[in-house]
Amino acid sequence: MNPVKPRMHFNFLRFKPAFTFLLKLLILLSLLKCIFFFYNLHSGQGWQVTGFSNAILLICWSVFYDIFIISILAVPLTILFFLFKNKTTILKITGIIFSALLSLMVLLNAIDIFYFPFKLQRADAELLYVLRNPFNEVNLTYFLTAALIVITFILLGLLFYSWISLFNKSNRFRHSEVTSMLFFVSICFVSFISGPKKLLPTYPLVNLSYNQLPLVQNSFHQFVYSLFRKNESLIFSEDYIRNLPGSTRLNILKKNGANVMNDNDPTKRNIVLFIMESVPYDFFDSTSRYKVKMPFLDSLVTKSTFFTHSFSYSYNSNKGITAILAGTPTLTEIPLYHSAYTSIPMTHVGSVLQSEGYKSAFFIGDNYDDFGFAKCVNWLGIQRYYSMEDVPGYQHMEKHTMGLHDEFVLHFMSNKVDELPQPFFVTDFNISTHFPGNVPSTFKEKYPAINITARMKTMSYYSECLSEFFKKAAKQPWYKNTVFIFCSDHWMYPDFNDSKNDVEKNFRIATFIFDPQKNEQQIINTPVSQLDIMNTVLHISNYKKEFISYGEDLLQMPADSNRVVFAKANDILYQAFDSSYVLGFNVVQGKSEFCYNYIKDPARQNNLTKSVGDENVRSLVQKMKAFLHTGYMQYENKISSIK
């Protein structure tokens, strides 16, 4: 007779210790966030909680990140428990380490209640410096310091006691409670399968506004992430700024004056911005061997305001989009919308235009949130974000390496724009001109003897796609009331077999503005920048209030002027351009490395920094110092006049 085997069944009580411990921790973290909410209500500009659904969204993101971080910490803990389940000493040490990490997590969230008003962001790696100099850096009172110390010990004691309570009297960890630790692992698994992009502390920007982001972040998450990417998140220190003799500040608080485009006409103009992926100035330069034969765009330029000395801010799309749409330079190596500086004083173009009655939308053929653009777009207050997945039938369309080809996205965008009420602000970020230069199999190059490189062929294809878009748009009632702005996101080699490094040409991009109501050409030789685009958009919209920008209005740019614009080559080298000279400035050493007259000395034979007292070098260095000083003040929220 066979013995009866015991029936295996699920015992919820085995999970009770883990559930209880997690619940206590979540309640404590939620309580701290509630205190954070009310204590910083004024600093957070009221947090702009728009209603019940928005509040629920905030709560969900907040709880998600708290559970996410707890589960991440629990993974090595669980592994060690199963590897050393009979080693009491190892288990005790593991428990102490885990308890200390949880205590640190709670402590950082508590510190942020008082730290946030000084930086308008949750704590990052810079906090290590602040803690070494608390009175000099943030003027913390003795009372506050003492209170934080008391809170620290209380939290450490409570959490350590909660952890020790999971042990029995014999100091052996019970089987049921070891099993319950699987609960943490399951949470971690759920967190991961929900998307690895959520490892970014700024990921909630896809749903929340920029000034609500601190409400849902877990300070431990932000702090560890900033340590991991500390070299990419650094900006200049205050000591560095003090050691730039004679540095001043740029005026970045702007206000539009009279607008001949709108002041006498109550009808607000629509704005369509085409951000052209990896398009160098060479494709439009008649003196370049890489001038693309593209009948539509060539014709459009003859009816546009065209800028012959337009410069990108960086080599990267994720910095170009911020320069173009926010008028603000990225000083960190990581994108600004991935950094701890999402709350710096700046103008959010979508929100500003919405206050003027504009509808806004952004179109791209990539997957959702590639390059973090969905976060960036929502951070800037743009109302709708359309990616590849929004295009009906995209699964069956021929794709570029990066996503859908331009013809499909522009056709989809055309239909959506027709549905938008006027006035509107629409941005298209094309991708077919992106590396590696794929074109659809159906595309036949009409000028193979002229468009000789793969990159030139992609530009020829893009021109044809735009031709189809404009043919349809010209028949729509909104067309005549629309201004079309074209600007590259950054420079790229027109031929990858001819990859020469040029300190001036490697930032030269294409920028021009087409207005169907003017339909005439104007050539502007004054140096301009991506940082000028937002000013121009706000000028066209007839926005009259103050805004923050490092740029100027392109529509009021003098035809010939010796203006200076700036670019970031990497985390060491910044560049300044005027109509004749380019300066390379080493921000680590605080001195210029080169200065060339790129007009008279295109081969860069004469480095003017070696000429003592050269006036051109001195002037550009002075302007570069002003740019760096202003950037530091903005990022550290030390410009008192900016609200």
XYZ file of C-alpha atoms in Angstrom:
643
model
C 0.000 0.000 0.000
C 1.510 3.315 -1.149
C 1.803 6.080 1.453
C -0.361 9.109 0.848
C 1.762 12.016 -0.332
C 1.056 15.367 1.277
C -0.800 17.725 -1.028
C 1.172 20.756 -2.095
C -0.758 23.956 -1.756
C -0.096 27.677 -1.814
C 0.270 29.171 1.636
C -0.199 32.919 1.584
C 1.021 33.185 5.181
C 4.514 32.327 4.014
C 4.582 35.644 2.214
C 3.226 37.615 5.151
C 6.601 38.748 6.556
C 7.695 40.125 3.186
C 4.332 41.788 2.572
C 4.352 43.350 6.030
C 7.909 44.590 5.703
C 7.268 46.002 2.209
C 4.066 47.686 3.324
C 5.803 49.396 6.251
C 8.512 50.628 3.946
C 6.076 51.910 1.326
C 3.994 53.703 3.962
C 7.129 55.370 5.315
C 8.296 56.436 1.836
C 4.810 57.659 0.939
C 4.638 59.675 4.144
C 7.962 61.304 3.299
C 6.695 62.166 -0.186
C 3.569 63.714 1.298
C 5.742 65.871 3.537
C 7.919 66.641 0.508
C 4.793 67.684 -1.437
C 3.523 70.164 1.154
C 6.896 71.452 2.352
C 7.935 72.286 -1.217
C 4.547 73.357 -2.501
C 5.815 76.847 -3.247
C 9.223 75.722 -4.541
C 7.526 73.241 -6.855
C 5.358 75.987 -8.353
C 2.269 74.365 -6.862
C 3.128 71.061 -8.591
C 0.217 71.759 -11.006
C -1.832 68.687 -10.118
C -4.582 69.062 -12.696
C -7.210 66.669 -11.375
C -8.053 63.275 -9.951
C -6.645 61.273 -12.874
C -3.394 63.220 -12.736
C -3.143 62.608 -8.974
C -3.684 58.867 -9.498
C -0.953 58.879 -12.152
C 1.440 60.557 -9.720
C 0.645 58.006 -7.017
C 1.127 55.079 -9.417
C 4.499 56.327 -10.630
C 5.594 57.058 -7.060
C 4.698 53.598 -5.767
C 6.182 51.945 -8.850
C 9.583 53.565 -8.343
C 9.650 52.824 -4.632
C 8.843 49.138 -5.236
C 11.249 49.070 -8.149
C 14.189 50.245 -6.023
C 13.305 47.940 -3.119
C 13.154 44.980 -5.465
C 16.480 45.883 -7.058
C 18.088 45.889 -3.615
C 16.403 42.582 -2.782
C 17.858 40.617 -5.712
C 21.392 40.075 -4.312
C 19.878 39.576 -0.872
C 17.655 36.752 -2.112
C 20.507 35.089 -3.981
C 22.718 35.141 -0.894
C 19.947 33.678 1.279
C 19.546 30.695 -0.993
C 23.280 30.183 -1.415
C 24.024 30.416 2.303
C 20.741 29.468 3.957
C 22.557 27.430 6.635
C 25.237 30.027 7.321
C 23.800 32.105 10.144
C 26.722 34.563 10.327
C 26.594 35.319 6.602
C 22.839 35.782 6.805
C 23.203 38.232 9.661
C 25.825 40.263 7.793
C 23.655 40.231 4.677
C 20.671 41.385 6.711
C 22.658 44.244 8.213
C 23.878 45.383 4.777
C 20.373 45.220 3.330
C 18.968 47.127 6.292
C 21.665 49.783 5.921
C 20.896 50.240 2.215
C 17.180 50.577 2.909
C 17.942 53.062 5.659
C 20.097 55.065 3.267
C 17.247 55.050 0.769
C 14.799 56.394 3.352
C 17.339 58.894 4.649
C 17.982 60.355 1.184
C 14.241 60.767 0.651
C 14.038 62.533 4.022
C 16.994 64.836 3.255
C 15.418 65.795 -0.063
C 12.505 67.413 1.736
C 14.886 70.167 2.829
C 17.448 69.907 0.000
C 14.991 70.385 -2.894
C 14.345 74.159 -2.408
C 18.035 74.932 -2.908
C 18.478 73.060 -6.213
C 14.895 72.416 -7.373
C 15.876 68.801 -8.010
C 16.288 65.669 -5.956
C 19.695 64.811 -4.544
C 22.403 63.620 -6.898
C 26.132 62.951 -6.565
C 26.737 66.633 -5.816
C 25.152 66.021 -2.403
C 28.436 64.430 -1.296
C 30.099 67.820 -1.694
C 27.225 69.650 -0.038
C 27.392 67.383 3.020
C 31.061 68.247 3.415
C 30.212 71.932 3.404
C 26.621 72.147 4.653
C 26.688 75.660 6.045
C 28.612 77.227 3.183
C 26.655 75.508 0.431
C 23.042 75.461 1.524
C 23.037 77.451 4.775
C 21.417 74.651 6.760
C 20.674 75.657 10.329
C 22.072 73.811 13.322
C 18.554 72.795 14.210
C 17.938 71.236 10.818
C 21.257 69.387 10.906
C 20.490 68.000 14.352
C 16.993 67.003 13.252
C 18.382 65.105 10.273
C 20.800 63.222 12.529
C 17.957 62.230 14.862
C 15.785 61.151 11.931
C 18.683 59.086 10.607
C 19.091 57.084 13.808
C 15.346 56.599 14.233
C 14.962 55.288 10.702
C 18.001 53.067 11.036
C 16.642 51.637 14.252
C 13.138 51.021 12.915
C 14.289 49.379 9.728
C 16.942 47.300 11.431
C 14.374 46.111 13.988
C 11.921 45.242 11.216
C 14.580 43.221 9.500
C 15.749 41.379 12.613
C 12.142 40.501 13.395
C 12.223 38.173 10.392
C 14.603 35.900 12.351
C 13.477 33.340 14.917
C 14.855 32.936 18.419
C 17.531 30.483 17.343
C 18.837 33.014 14.810
C 17.953 30.540 12.031
C 16.007 31.968 9.161
C 12.724 29.997 8.859
C 11.924 28.173 5.616
C 8.620 29.997 5.172
C 10.297 33.365 5.433
C 13.063 32.398 3.017
C 10.315 31.498 0.552
C 8.663 34.839 1.135
C 11.751 36.606 -0.199
C 10.740 35.344 -3.638
C 8.096 38.043 -3.429
C 10.794 40.666 -3.828
C 12.262 38.862 -6.821
C 8.834 38.706 -8.474
C 8.428 42.459 -7.985
C 11.809 42.990 -9.583
C 10.832 40.790 -12.530
C 7.610 42.713 -13.050
C 9.561 45.953 -12.881
C 12.029 44.801 -15.506
C 9.519 43.378 -17.976
C 7.681 46.687 -17.851
C 10.637 48.145 -19.736
C 14.366 48.619 -19.081
C 14.040 52.310 -19.954
C 12.385 52.768 -16.573
C 15.843 52.502 -15.062
C 16.094 56.202 -15.903
C 14.976 58.441 -13.025
C 13.399 60.797 -15.578
C 11.366 58.152 -17.409
C 8.019 59.384 -15.946
C 8.428 62.437 -18.176
C 6.622 60.398 -20.823
C 3.431 60.928 -18.774
C 4.068 63.730 -16.298
C 5.041 67.369 -16.611
C 8.632 68.374 -15.838
C 7.734 70.095 -12.548
C 5.856 67.017 -11.273
C 8.811 64.694 -11.842
C 10.406 65.216 -8.368
C 7.147 64.090 -6.729
C 7.470 60.531 -8.033
C 11.226 60.031 -8.024
C 12.958 57.957 -5.394
C 15.995 59.875 -4.125
C 18.099 56.721 -3.811
C 17.425 55.961 -7.474
C 18.416 59.468 -8.541
C 21.497 59.460 -6.323
C 22.852 56.086 -7.482
C 22.148 56.890 -11.127
C 24.058 60.158 -10.836
C 26.998 58.315 -9.236
C 26.983 55.812 -12.077
C 27.013 58.597 -14.668
C 28.758 61.235 -12.609
C 31.352 62.043 -15.263
C 28.567 62.649 -17.767
C 26.477 64.740 -15.374
C 29.136 67.186 -14.268
C 28.990 70.877 -15.020
C 31.472 73.494 -14.006
C 32.088 74.036 -10.304
C 31.726 77.396 -8.607
C 35.483 77.429 -8.027
C 35.974 77.018 -11.766
C 33.681 79.964 -12.526
C 35.453 82.123 -9.939
C 38.751 81.299 -11.629
C 37.568 82.690 -14.975
C 38.861 86.266 -14.573
C 36.528 88.951 -15.801
C 33.736 86.554 -16.765
C 30.324 88.167 -17.046
C 26.854 86.847 -17.875
C 24.837 86.757 -21.045
C 21.337 88.161 -21.049
C 19.152 85.079 -21.432
C 15.955 86.677 -20.181
C 14.302 87.753 -23.433
C 11.142 89.524 -24.502
C 9.802 89.984 -28.024
C 9.232 93.504 -29.270
C 6.978 94.646 -32.077
C 6.000 91.869 -34.468
C 5.310 93.078 -37.983
C 4.072 89.606 -38.795
C 1.232 89.608 -36.289
C 0.652 92.955 -34.589
C -1.628 94.243 -37.342
C -3.333 90.894 -37.905
C -5.378 89.142 -35.197
C -4.858 85.784 -36.946
C -2.055 83.816 -35.302
C 0.365 82.106 -37.675
C 0.814 78.332 -37.700
C 4.375 77.023 -37.385
C 5.756 73.792 -38.883
C 9.327 72.917 -37.878
C 11.295 70.314 -39.827
C 14.271 69.021 -37.827
C 16.475 67.438 -40.486
C 18.449 64.459 -39.259
C 22.232 64.589 -39.901
C 22.008 67.164 -42.716
C 25.246 69.160 -43.222
C 25.455 72.582 -44.815
C 27.391 70.921 -47.659
C 24.138 69.560 -49.121
C 23.009 73.166 -49.750
C 26.385 74.759 -50.497
C 26.858 75.419 -54.225
C 30.651 75.552 -53.725
C 30.812 72.070 -52.167
C 31.483 68.880 -54.089
C 28.675 67.404 -51.985
C 25.986 69.817 -53.106
C 22.906 67.612 -53.561
C 20.736 67.910 -56.630
C 17.275 68.148 -55.074
C 14.860 70.149 -57.242
C 12.167 70.709 -54.616
C 14.387 71.910 -51.756
C 16.587 73.860 -54.163
C 13.485 75.650 -55.383
C 12.186 76.220 -51.845
C 15.463 77.846 -50.798
C 15.075 80.427 -53.578
C 11.856 81.555 -51.849
C 13.162 81.427 -48.275
C 15.292 83.261 -45.755
C 18.504 81.228 -45.936
C 21.326 81.322 -43.360
C 24.786 80.679 -44.781
C 26.560 80.502 -41.400
C 24.314 78.346 -39.257
C 25.900 76.195 -36.549
C 24.683 73.234 -34.510
C 25.239 73.206 -30.761
C 26.663 69.666 -30.667
C 27.233 66.467 -32.619
C 24.267 64.690 -31.017
C 20.534 64.577 -31.730
C 19.698 64.442 -28.023
C 21.462 67.781 -27.481
C 20.318 69.282 -30.767
C 16.634 68.773 -29.961
C 17.037 70.616 -26.642
C 18.935 73.467 -28.274
C 16.298 73.803 -31.004
C 13.113 73.403 -28.987
C 14.233 74.871 -25.647
C 16.814 77.488 -26.652
C 18.999 76.078 -23.876
C 22.442 74.431 -24.153
C 23.131 71.003 -22.682
C 26.173 71.285 -20.409
C 26.114 67.654 -19.271
C 27.322 64.789 -21.453
C 24.037 62.917 -20.960
C 20.893 64.516 -22.434
C 19.508 67.333 -20.321
C 16.157 65.537 -20.016
C 17.939 62.460 -18.583
C 19.958 64.456 -16.081
C 19.237 65.819 -12.637
C 18.737 69.289 -14.136
C 15.226 68.907 -15.551
C 13.982 71.580 -13.151
C 16.414 74.347 -14.127
C 14.851 77.704 -15.021
C 13.959 77.458 -18.722
C 11.101 78.030 -21.158
C 8.935 75.041 -22.080
C 7.896 75.921 -25.586
C 4.794 73.709 -25.758
C 3.383 75.040 -22.508
C 4.083 78.647 -23.516
C 2.407 78.217 -26.894
C -0.558 76.457 -25.288
C -1.089 79.571 -23.168
C -1.363 81.466 -26.462
C -4.028 79.091 -27.801
C -1.734 76.832 -29.844
C -2.116 73.091 -30.357
C 1.208 71.280 -30.618
C 2.369 67.922 -31.949
C 5.639 66.097 -32.624
C 6.151 63.428 -35.325
C 8.996 60.932 -35.733
C 9.344 57.581 -37.510
C 11.328 55.904 -34.705
C 9.999 53.528 -32.095
C 8.302 55.178 -29.153
C 10.752 57.129 -26.973
C 13.867 56.257 -28.978
C 16.642 58.641 -27.878
C 14.310 59.629 -25.021
C 12.423 61.985 -27.334
C 9.009 61.153 -25.848
C 10.319 62.309 -22.465
C 11.846 65.401 -24.012
C 8.662 66.337 -25.891
C 6.451 65.950 -22.830
C 9.035 67.779 -20.691
C 8.741 70.726 -23.071
C 4.946 70.722 -22.824
C 4.236 69.644 -26.423
C 0.779 68.094 -26.343
C 0.970 65.119 -28.726
C 3.804 62.727 -29.569
C 3.437 60.500 -32.637
C 5.938 57.727 -33.338
C 6.103 54.782 -35.729
C 3.525 52.763 -33.817
C 0.895 55.458 -34.407
C 1.053 55.123 -38.200
C -1.745 52.784 -39.383
C -0.338 49.642 -41.006
C 3.273 50.459 -40.114
C 4.020 46.734 -39.678
C 3.716 46.230 -43.436
C 5.618 49.345 -44.576
C 9.232 49.309 -45.721
C 11.488 50.565 -42.973
C 14.736 52.453 -42.553
C 17.252 50.985 -40.086
C 15.934 53.451 -37.507
C 12.223 53.104 -38.262
C 9.666 54.148 -40.872
C 10.818 55.940 -43.994
C 9.995 59.614 -44.325
C 7.329 59.238 -47.015
C 5.054 57.258 -44.701
C 5.545 59.527 -41.688
C 5.033 62.726 -43.696
C 1.851 61.317 -45.237
C 0.557 60.437 -41.766
C 1.615 63.849 -40.446
C -0.148 65.592 -43.331
C -3.444 63.951 -42.409
C -3.032 64.804 -38.725
C -2.143 68.439 -39.438
C -5.294 68.782 -41.556
C -7.304 67.821 -38.466
C -5.603 70.293 -36.106
C -7.410 73.521 -35.220
C -5.435 76.650 -35.959
C -3.102 77.981 -34.690
C -0.766 75.004 -34.327
C 2.906 74.239 -33.778
C 4.035 70.996 -35.408
C 7.508 69.435 -35.450
C 8.695 66.654 -37.746
C 11.967 64.878 -36.947
C 12.818 62.865 -40.054
C 15.015 59.754 -39.897
C 15.708 58.551 -43.450
C 18.804 60.773 -43.680
C 20.197 59.083 -40.545
C 23.124 56.679 -40.769
C 23.542 54.223 -42.503
C 21.698 55.887 -45.383
C 18.998 53.423 -46.406
C 16.479 54.448 -49.035
C 13.345 52.464 -49.978
C 13.726 49.861 -52.714
C 11.118 51.775 -54.727
C 13.197 54.970 -54.780
C 15.068 55.629 -58.019
C 17.766 58.291 -57.906
C 17.180 60.725 -60.768
C 20.645 62.307 -60.655
C 23.154 59.495 -59.940
C 26.006 61.375 -61.630
C 25.593 64.279 -59.158
C 24.283 62.610 -55.986
C 27.242 60.280 -55.757
C 27.319 59.207 -52.098
C 24.793 57.209 -50.088
C 24.272 60.206 -47.822
C 23.523 62.469 -50.787
C 20.989 59.959 -52.097
C 19.123 59.951 -48.765
C 18.868 63.747 -48.982
C 17.551 63.483 -52.525
C 14.936 61.023 -51.279
C 13.971 63.299 -48.379
C 13.523 66.205 -50.803
C 11.075 64.148 -52.861
C 9.139 63.207 -49.715
C 8.876 66.883 -48.777
C 7.749 67.694 -52.306
C 4.773 65.369 -51.908
C 3.979 66.809 -48.497
C 3.993 70.403 -49.789
C 1.917 69.528 -52.866
C -0.878 68.384 -50.600
C -0.328 71.098 -47.984
C -0.546 73.889 -50.581
C -4.169 72.914 -51.212
C -5.157 73.159 -47.534
C -6.727 76.256 -45.939
C -4.018 76.423 -43.258
C -1.082 76.583 -45.713
C -0.925 80.316 -46.447
C -1.129 81.081 -42.739
C 1.860 78.853 -41.912
C 5.577 79.541 -41.522
C 7.889 76.582 -42.270
C 11.239 76.382 -40.460
C 13.991 73.941 -41.491
C 16.963 73.196 -39.223
C 19.410 70.257 -39.016
C 19.809 68.485 -35.691
C 23.591 68.247 -36.201
C 26.288 67.987 -38.845
C 27.297 64.634 -40.340
C 29.875 63.574 -42.905
C 28.393 63.963 -46.402
C 30.615 61.026 -47.401
C 31.842 58.499 -44.838
C 34.814 57.743 -47.088
C 35.932 61.356 -46.696
C 35.791 61.771 -42.923
C 38.022 64.772 -42.368
C 37.895 66.603 -39.056
C 37.222 70.320 -39.478
C 36.657 72.453 -36.382
C 34.375 74.809 -38.314
C 32.663 72.766 -41.037
C 31.788 69.965 -38.619
C 29.230 72.274 -36.998
C 27.890 73.949 -40.160
C 24.288 72.948 -40.730
C 21.365 73.944 -42.940
C 18.806 76.434 -41.624
C 16.171 78.333 -43.609
C 12.636 79.700 -43.181
C 9.903 79.589 -45.818
C 6.866 81.866 -45.552
C 4.263 81.399 -48.339
C 3.046 84.947 -47.711
C 6.483 86.354 -48.600
C 7.698 83.804 -51.132
C 11.008 85.621 -51.657
C 14.653 84.898 -50.979
C 16.795 86.637 -48.400
C 20.388 85.608 -47.675
C 21.664 86.060 -44.112
C 25.438 85.772 -43.587
C 25.360 86.575 -39.865
C 26.282 83.528 -37.733
C 23.184 81.851 -36.287
C 22.575 78.834 -34.086
C 20.084 76.130 -33.225
C 19.571 78.120 -30.030
C 17.823 80.780 -32.148
C 14.968 78.539 -33.305
C 12.796 78.778 -30.178
C 13.064 82.585 -30.157
C 11.888 82.601 -33.756
C 8.956 80.307 -32.981
C 7.853 82.542 -30.100
C 8.247 85.633 -32.280
C 6.026 84.129 -34.986
C 3.435 83.213 -32.344
C 3.463 86.845 -31.154
C 4.379 85.786 -27.615
C 5.013 88.983 -25.632
C 5.943 87.738 -22.157
C 9.461 87.098 -20.853
C 11.170 83.820 -21.696
C 14.587 82.227 -21.215
C 16.826 81.583 -24.206
C 20.434 81.806 -25.353
C 19.276 82.666 -28.867
C 17.856 85.529 -30.903
C 15.014 85.921 -33.388
C 16.112 84.734 -36.828
C 13.497 86.893 -38.539
C 15.068 90.036 -37.131
C 18.666 88.967 -37.765
C 20.783 91.538 -39.657
C 22.011 90.294 -43.030
C 25.674 90.762 -42.110
C 26.899 91.020 -38.532
C 29.811 89.716 -36.473
C 27.704 87.822 -33.950
C 29.166 84.999 -31.780
C 27.475 81.602 -31.330
C 28.578 78.616 -29.241
C 28.935 74.852 -29.572
C 29.925 71.900 -27.392
C 32.367 69.502 -29.066
C 32.704 67.233 -26.003
C 32.918 67.454 -22.229
C 36.314 69.177 -22.490
C 36.127 71.406 -25.559
C 33.612 74.182 -26.275
C 33.771 76.299 -29.429
C 32.783 79.860 -30.322
C 32.146 81.050 -33.879
C 31.788 84.472 -35.396
C 31.677 85.367 -39.093
C 35.412 84.727 -39.572
C 36.933 83.013 -36.540
C 36.519 79.819 -34.562
C 37.814 79.459 -30.994
C 38.368 76.162 -29.153
C 38.202 76.561 -25.363
C 39.314 73.850 -22.904
C 36.894 73.987 -19.962
C 39.067 71.680 -17.853
C 42.165 73.871 -18.062
C 40.193 77.105 -18.473
C 42.117 78.321 -21.498
C 41.839 78.491 -25.275
C 43.470 75.730 -27.305
C 43.113 77.168 -30.786
C 41.710 80.066 -32.756
C 41.632 80.117 -36.571
C 40.390 82.465 -39.246
C 38.381 79.838 -41.080
C 37.702 82.205 -43.998
C 41.304 83.204 -44.826
C 42.975 80.139 -43.312
C 40.717 77.149 -44.189
C 43.653 74.735 -43.787
C 44.100 75.993 -40.195
C 47.823 76.688 -40.503
C 47.951 79.717 -38.204
C 46.823 79.128 -34.622
C 46.166 82.645 -33.357
C 46.305 81.650 -29.678
C 50.074 81.647 -30.098
C 49.941 85.353 -30.966
C 50.125 87.183 -27.654
C 47.464 89.850 -27.304
C 45.491 89.003 -30.453
C 42.259 91.014 -30.184
C 40.113 88.386 -31.944
C 41.212 85.697 -29.511
C 40.701 87.966 -26.507
C 37.194 88.920 -27.612
C 36.078 85.333 -28.281
C 37.565 84.105 -24.988
C 35.691 86.807 -23.103
C 32.394 85.836 -24.758
C 33.073 82.149 -24.115
C 33.610 82.847 -20.413
C 30.330 84.761 -20.315
C 28.570 81.789 -21.927
C 30.047 79.304 -19.437
C 29.307 81.585 -16.484
C 25.688 82.006 -17.584
C 25.293 78.258 -18.078
C 26.587 77.588 -14.590
C 24.241 80.148 -13.038
C 21.232 78.710 -14.872
C 22.005 75.081 -14.038
C 22.614 75.856 -10.393
C 19.423 77.937 -10.239
C 21.384 80.977 -9.099
C 19.844 83.541 -11.429
C 17.498 85.274 -9.022
C 15.708 87.270 -11.731
C 14.536 84.132 -13.507
C 11.305 82.684 -12.220
